[in-house]
Structure formats: C-alpha cells, structure tokens
Short mmCIF file of C-alpha atoms in Angstrom, two decimals:
data_model
loop_
_atom_site.label_atom_id
_atom_site.label_comp_id
_atom_site.label_asym_id
_atom_site.label_seq_id
_atom_site.Cartn_x
_atom_site.Cartn_y
_atom_site.Cartn_z
CA LEU E 195 65.94 -26.16 0.38
CA ASN E 196 67.80 -22.93 0.91
CA ASN E 197 65.94 -20.96 -1.72
CA LEU E 198 63.45 -18.21 -1.09
CA TYR E 199 60.18 -18.89 -2.86
CA LYS E 200 58.30 -15.95 -4.31
CA LEU E 201 54.62 -16.54 -4.90
CA PRO E 202 51.94 -14.46 -6.60
CA GLY E 203 51.06 -11.35 -4.62
CA GLU E 204 54.59 -10.97 -3.23
CA ILE E 205 54.09 -13.67 -0.59
CA LYS E 206 57.51 -14.95 0.46
CA ILE E 207 58.05 -18.33 2.10
CA THR E 208 61.26 -19.84 3.30
CA PRO E 209 61.37 -23.55 4.09
CA GLU E 210 63.02 -22.69 7.41
CA SER E 211 60.04 -20.65 8.58
CA THR E 212 56.50 -21.50 9.47
CA PRO E 213 54.62 -18.67 7.80
CA LEU E 214 51.24 -17.36 8.77
CA ILE E 215 49.50 -16.76 5.48
CA ILE E 216 46.04 -15.35 5.11
CA ILE E 217 44.67 -15.58 1.61
CA LYS E 218 41.07 -15.09 0.61
CA LEU E 219 40.27 -18.21 -1.39
CA ASN E 220 37.20 -19.70 -2.87
CA ILE E 221 36.41 -23.27 -1.96
CA LEU E 222 38.80 -25.40 -3.98
CA LYS E 223 38.25 -29.06 -4.81
CA GLU E 224 39.32 -31.62 -7.35
CA GLY E 225 38.57 -30.16 -10.78
CA SER E 226 39.11 -26.53 -9.72
CA LYS E 227 41.45 -24.47 -11.93
CA GLY E 228 43.13 -21.09 -11.91
CA LYS E 229 45.36 -18.71 -9.99
CA GLU E 230 44.08 -19.75 -6.57
CA VAL E 231 44.94 -23.39 -7.27
CA PHE E 232 48.39 -22.31 -8.46
CA THR E 233 48.91 -20.37 -5.23
CA VAL E 234 47.92 -23.36 -3.08
CA GLN E 235 50.15 -25.68 -5.14
CA SER E 236 53.08 -23.25 -4.79
CA ILE E 237 52.67 -23.04 -1.02
CA LEU E 238 52.36 -26.80 -0.63
CA LYS E 239 55.37 -27.48 -2.85
CA SER E 240 57.54 -24.87 -1.12
CA LEU E 241 56.76 -26.48 2.24
CA GLY E 242 57.81 -29.89 0.93
CA TYR E 243 54.45 -31.55 0.37
CA LYS E 244 54.30 -34.21 -2.30
CA GLY E 245 51.51 -35.81 -4.27
CA ASN E 246 50.31 -39.38 -4.34
CA ASN E 247 53.18 -41.92 -4.52
CA GLU E 248 55.64 -39.18 -3.47
CA GLU E 249 55.30 -37.43 -6.85
CA GLU E 250 56.43 -33.81 -7.09
CA LEU E 251 53.51 -31.40 -7.20
CA SER E 252 53.01 -29.80 -10.59
CA LEU E 253 52.35 -26.08 -10.62
CA ASP E 254 49.76 -26.49 -13.35
CA SER E 255 46.82 -24.55 -11.83
CA ASN E 256 44.69 -27.72 -11.96
CA PHE E 257 43.45 -29.18 -8.68
CA GLY E 258 43.94 -32.84 -9.43
CA GLU E 259 44.62 -36.05 -7.53
CA ASN E 260 48.14 -35.04 -6.45
CA THR E 261 47.07 -31.63 -5.16
CA GLU E 262 44.19 -33.21 -3.25
CA TYR E 263 46.57 -35.76 -1.71
CA ALA E 264 48.96 -33.00 -0.59
CA VAL E 265 46.14 -30.92 0.90
CA LYS E 266 44.91 -33.90 2.92
CA SER E 267 48.42 -34.82 4.16
#
C-alpha cells in the first residue's frame, strides 16, 4: 500500500505512518449510518483492517457486521 489516502475533512493517512487522529464522533454502533461511519470505515480500511472472514470493508456509510468486526479487531 504505497498510496496516500485522502479522507473527508482533508485528513491524510499513509499506511507507513501511525497517525494521531482526533475526530469528534457520535457514538457509533451496528445500524448507524452516515458520514461519520464512512470516515471510520475509510480509516479502518486504509490501515488494513478487514471485516468478518477477511472480507474487504465496504465504504458504504452503513455500520454493519463487517465494520463492527474491524472496530473490535
């Protein structure tokens, strides 16, 4: 992963770095939807987290089973 990932709000993450990111978020849980979920999914995916059964995380703005699995990893 040599790409630079650009997330909403101009947050930039490189896989080679360990970023310190401070984002004001509401409490997110399975069933949550929206921009904040998309941001969390983007961060998790850019850092290499996967969903249940090693599935790629979808950037679908829906906090489902795969997003929950990645958050708990």
